[in-house]
Amino acid sequence: GENVEQHPSTLSVQEGDSAVIKCTYSDSASNYFPWYKQELGKGPQLIIDIRSNVGEKKDQRIAVTLNKTAKHFSLHITETQPEDSAVYFCAASPPSGNEKLTFGTGTRLTIIP
Amino acid sequence: GAVVSQHPSRVICKSGTSVKIECRSLDFQATTMFWYRQFPKQSLMLMATSNEGSKATYEQGVEKDKFLINHASLTLSTLTVTSAHPEDSSFYICSAGSGTSTDTQYFGPGTRLTVL
């Protein structure tokens, strides 16, 4: 089955700087890669996703890059703000529709004011 | 769009009782819903996949008789924790497909279960 590794487990960044979180996956058939943000006591919130037919996707301060050959994808947050502090999870899913997601272990991001 | 709700948000119960958690897709129809369990400071652990009108598919190690899942309509799935024990205390989260994309899952806000 799919295995997703996520690094780092914790990340502290000065406000205004950029943050990068990286994930690798094992199943080359996976073709959907979402990123979720989870605040304390809440459910995960989808913040951006990418499919294997593109290499990069951007939404304002958030971007995701995908390298299918190396089987890794990354989340980039620029101009970080205190409200970006949360736990971030990457995930991977195989094709075929409504298949279960395999999650990474999470990254606790702290933005230092 | 793509809003998923859960009820209740918190529940405290005594050992031996059963607790039902509801998961609703508010503005789309979800053929498939997923139930997760999350322990403090850990990732999400998939418990089961719930398909409308059919039996749920449970992950290895998850007791189907203890965690009863019903997906009676395209907007509602329920998880019943039967004969709850303190070790069942956890954060339970459901997710549902968006309906417009077969891959995208949107999560509910979660239910904090505490068994005394």
JSON list of N, CA, C and O in Angstrom, two decimals, chain B residues 2-3 5 12 25-26 36 47 54 56-58 62 65 68 76 83 90-91 94 101 108 113:
[
{"chain": "B", "resi": 2, "resn": "ALA", "atom": "N", "xyz": [-19.14, 22.68, -0.40]},
{"chain": "B", "resi": 2, "resn": "ALA", "atom": "CA", "xyz": [-18.43, 21.54, 0.15]},
{"chain": "B", "resi": 2, "resn": "ALA", "atom": "C", "xyz": [-18.28, 21.62, 1.66]},
{"chain": "B", "resi": 2, "resn": "ALA", "atom": "O", "xyz": [-17.18, 21.57, 2.19]},
{"chain": "B", "resi": 3, "resn": "VAL", "atom": "N", "xyz": [-19.42, 21.76, 2.34]},
{"chain": "B", "resi": 3, "resn": "VAL", "atom": "CA", "xyz": [-19.41, 21.84, 3.80]},
{"chain": "B", "resi": 3, "resn": "VAL", "atom": "C", "xyz": [-19.87, 20.52, 4.38]},
{"chain": "B", "resi": 3, "resn": "VAL", "atom": "O", "xyz": [-20.87, 19.95, 3.97]},
{"chain": "B", "resi": 5, "resn": "SER", "atom": "N", "xyz": [-20.73, 18.69, 8.09]},
{"chain": "B", "resi": 5, "resn": "SER", "atom": "CA", "xyz": [-20.99, 18.95, 9.51]},
{"chain": "B", "resi": 5, "resn": "SER", "atom": "C", "xyz": [-20.97, 17.65, 10.30]},
{"chain": "B", "resi": 5, "resn": "SER", "atom": "O", "xyz": [-21.17, 16.56, 9.74]},
{"chain": "B", "resi": 12, "resn": "ILE", "atom": "N", "xyz": [-19.71, 13.26, 26.27]},
{"chain": "B", "resi": 12, "resn": "ILE", "atom": "CA", "xyz": [-19.15, 12.54, 27.41]},
{"chain": "B", "resi": 12, "resn": "ILE", "atom": "C", "xyz": [-20.16, 11.47, 27.80]},
{"chain": "B", "resi": 12, "resn": "ILE", "atom": "O", "xyz": [-21.34, 11.76, 27.96]},
{"chain": "B", "resi": 25, "resn": "SER", "atom": "N", "xyz": [-23.19, 15.90, 4.73]},
{"chain": "B", "resi": 25, "resn": "SER", "atom": "CA", "xyz": [-22.71, 16.80, 3.69]},
{"chain": "B", "resi": 25, "resn": "SER", "atom": "C", "xyz": [-23.84, 17.78, 3.42]},
{"chain": "B", "resi": 25, "resn": "SER", "atom": "O", "xyz": [-24.95, 17.38, 3.08]},
{"chain": "B", "resi": 26, "resn": "LEU", "atom": "N", "xyz": [-23.57, 19.06, 3.63]},
{"chain": "B", "resi": 26, "resn": "LEU", "atom": "CA", "xyz": [-24.65, 20.05, 3.65]},
{"chain": "B", "resi": 26, "resn": "LEU", "atom": "C", "xyz": [-25.04, 20.58, 2.27]},
{"chain": "B", "resi": 26, "resn": "LEU", "atom": "O", "xyz": [-26.20, 20.94, 2.05]},
{"chain": "B", "resi": 36, "resn": "TYR", "atom": "N", "xyz": [-12.56, 8.69, 10.40]},
{"chain": "B", "resi": 36, "resn": "TYR", "atom": "CA", "xyz": [-11.20, 8.67, 10.92]},
{"chain": "B", "resi": 36, "resn": "TYR", "atom": "C", "xyz": [-11.22, 8.80, 12.43]},
{"chain": "B", "resi": 36, "resn": "TYR", "atom": "O", "xyz": [-12.13, 9.34, 13.03]},
{"chain": "B", "resi": 47, "resn": "MET", "atom": "N", "xyz": [-10.63, 4.61, 9.73]},
{"chain": "B", "resi": 47, "resn": "MET", "atom": "CA", "xyz": [-11.31, 3.49, 10.36]},
{"chain": "B", "resi": 47, "resn": "MET", "atom": "C", "xyz": [-12.11, 2.69, 9.33]},
{"chain": "B", "resi": 47, "resn": "MET", "atom": "O", "xyz": [-12.08, 1.46, 9.32]},
{"chain": "B", "resi": 54, "resn": "SER", "atom": "N", "xyz": [-24.74, 0.57, 0.99]},
{"chain": "B", "resi": 54, "resn": "SER", "atom": "CA", "xyz": [-24.06, -0.72, 1.11]},
{"chain": "B", "resi": 54, "resn": "SER", "atom": "C", "xyz": [-23.28, -0.77, 2.42]},
{"chain": "B", "resi": 54, "resn": "SER", "atom": "O", "xyz": [-23.17, 0.23, 3.13]},
{"chain": "B", "resi": 56, "resn": "ALA", "atom": "N", "xyz": [-20.27, -0.87, 5.06]},
{"chain": "B", "resi": 56, "resn": "ALA", "atom": "CA", "xyz": [-19.01, -0.15, 5.14]},
{"chain": "B", "resi": 56, "resn": "ALA", "atom": "C", "xyz": [-17.83, -1.10, 5.02]},
{"chain": "B", "resi": 56, "resn": "ALA", "atom": "O", "xyz": [-17.93, -2.29, 5.34]},
{"chain": "B", "resi": 57, "resn": "THR", "atom": "N", "xyz": [-16.73, -0.57, 4.54]},
{"chain": "B", "resi": 57, "resn": "THR", "atom": "CA", "xyz": [-15.49, -1.33, 4.45]},
{"chain": "B", "resi": 57, "resn": "THR", "atom": "C", "xyz": [-14.57, -0.88, 5.58]},
{"chain": "B", "resi": 57, "resn": "THR", "atom": "O", "xyz": [-14.18, 0.30, 5.62]},
{"chain": "B", "resi": 58, "resn": "TYR", "atom": "N", "xyz": [-14.21, -1.80, 6.47]},
{"chain": "B", "resi": 58, "resn": "TYR", "atom": "CA", "xyz": [-13.42, -1.45, 7.63]},
{"chain": "B", "resi": 58, "resn": "TYR", "atom": "C", "xyz": [-11.93, -1.71, 7.38]},
{"chain": "B", "resi": 58, "resn": "TYR", "atom": "O", "xyz": [-11.55, -2.67, 6.70]},
{"chain": "B", "resi": 62, "resn": "VAL", "atom": "N", "xyz": [-9.89, -2.68, 12.90]},
{"chain": "B", "resi": 62, "resn": "VAL", "atom": "CA", "xyz": [-11.05, -1.93, 13.39]},
{"chain": "B", "resi": 62, "resn": "VAL", "atom": "C", "xyz": [-12.22, -2.90, 13.54]},
{"chain": "B", "resi": 62, "resn": "VAL", "atom": "O", "xyz": [-12.60, -3.58, 12.58]},
{"chain": "B", "resi": 65, "resn": "ASP", "atom": "N", "xyz": [-18.12, -4.64, 14.72]},
{"chain": "B", "resi": 65, "resn": "ASP", "atom": "CA", "xyz": [-19.24, -4.76, 15.65]},
{"chain": "B", "resi": 65, "resn": "ASP", "atom": "C", "xyz": [-19.20, -3.69, 16.73]},
{"chain": "B", "resi": 65, "resn": "ASP", "atom": "O", "xyz": [-20.21, -3.44, 17.39]},
{"chain": "B", "resi": 68, "resn": "LEU", "atom": "N", "xyz": [-20.19, 0.75, 14.52]},
{"chain": "B", "resi": 68, "resn": "LEU", "atom": "CA", "xyz": [-21.22, 0.51, 13.53]},
{"chain": "B", "resi": 68, "resn": "LEU", "atom": "C", "xyz": [-21.39, 1.73, 12.64]},
{"chain": "B", "resi": 68, "resn": "LEU", "atom": "O", "xyz": [-21.57, 2.83, 13.11]},
{"chain": "B", "resi": 76, "resn": "LEU", "atom": "N", "xyz": [-25.92, 11.69, 4.59]},
{"chain": "B", "resi": 76, "resn": "LEU", "atom": "CA", "xyz": [-25.80, 11.34, 6.01]},
{"chain": "B", "resi": 76, "resn": "LEU", "atom": "C", "xyz": [-25.14, 9.99, 6.22]},
{"chain": "B", "resi": 76, "resn": "LEU", "atom": "O", "xyz": [-25.54, 8.98, 5.63]},
{"chain": "B", "resi": 83, "resn": "SER", "atom": "N", "xyz": [-21.07, 0.00, 23.33]},
{"chain": "B", "resi": 83, "resn": "SER", "atom": "CA", "xyz": [-20.46, -0.41, 24.58]},
{"chain": "B", "resi": 83, "resn": "SER", "atom": "C", "xyz": [-19.10, 0.30, 24.76]},
{"chain": "B", "resi": 83, "resn": "SER", "atom": "O", "xyz": [-18.05, -0.36, 24.86]},
{"chain": "B", "resi": 90, "resn": "SER", "atom": "N", "xyz": [-11.50, 9.56, 22.07]},
{"chain": "B", "resi": 90, "resn": "SER", "atom": "CA", "xyz": [-10.68, 10.01, 20.96]},
{"chain": "B", "resi": 90, "resn": "SER", "atom": "C", "xyz": [-11.39, 11.13, 20.22]},
{"chain": "B", "resi": 90, "resn": "SER", "atom": "O", "xyz": [-12.50, 11.52, 20.59]},
{"chain": "B", "resi": 91, "resn": "PHE", "atom": "N", "xyz": [-10.76, 11.62, 19.18]},
{"chain": "B", "resi": 91, "resn": "PHE", "atom": "CA", "xyz": [-11.34, 12.62, 18.29]},
{"chain": "B", "resi": 91, "resn": "PHE", "atom": "C", "xyz": [-11.74, 11.89, 17.02]},
{"chain": "B", "resi": 91, "resn": "PHE", "atom": "O", "xyz": [-10.89, 11.29, 16.35]},
{"chain": "B", "resi": 94, "resn": "CYS", "atom": "N", "xyz": [-15.13, 12.77, 10.29]},
{"chain": "B", "resi": 94, "resn": "CYS", "atom": "CA", "xyz": [-15.61, 12.18, 9.04]},
{"chain": "B", "resi": 94, "resn": "CYS", "atom": "C", "xyz": [-15.20, 13.07, 7.87]},
{"chain": "B", "resi": 94, "resn": "CYS", "atom": "O", "xyz": [-14.85, 14.24, 8.05]},
{"chain": "B", "resi": 101, "resn": "SER", "atom": "N", "xyz": [-15.56, 16.45, -7.69]},
{"chain": "B", "resi": 101, "resn": "SER", "atom": "CA", "xyz": [-14.29, 15.78, -7.97]},
{"chain": "B", "resi": 101, "resn": "SER", "atom": "C", "xyz": [-14.25, 14.48, -7.19]},
{"chain": "B", "resi": 101, "resn": "SER", "atom": "O", "xyz": [-14.52, 14.47, -6.01]},
{"chain": "B", "resi": 108, "resn": "GLY", "atom": "N", "xyz": [-15.30, 17.04, 8.24]},
{"chain": "B", "resi": 108, "resn": "GLY", "atom": "CA", "xyz": [-16.14, 17.65, 9.24]},
{"chain": "B", "resi": 108, "resn": "GLY", "atom": "C", "xyz": [-15.30, 18.24, 10.35]},
{"chain": "B", "resi": 108, "resn": "GLY", "atom": "O", "xyz": [-14.07, 18.05, 10.37]},
{"chain": "B", "resi": 113, "resn": "LEU", "atom": "N", "xyz": [-14.95, 12.52, 21.78]},
{"chain": "B", "resi": 113, "resn": "LEU", "atom": "CA", "xyz": [-15.63, 11.55, 22.63]},
{"chain": "B", "resi": 113, "resn": "LEU", "atom": "C", "xyz": [-14.79, 11.28, 23.87]},
{"chain": "B", "resi": 113, "resn": "LEU", "atom": "O", "xyz": [-13.62, 10.92, 23.75]}
]
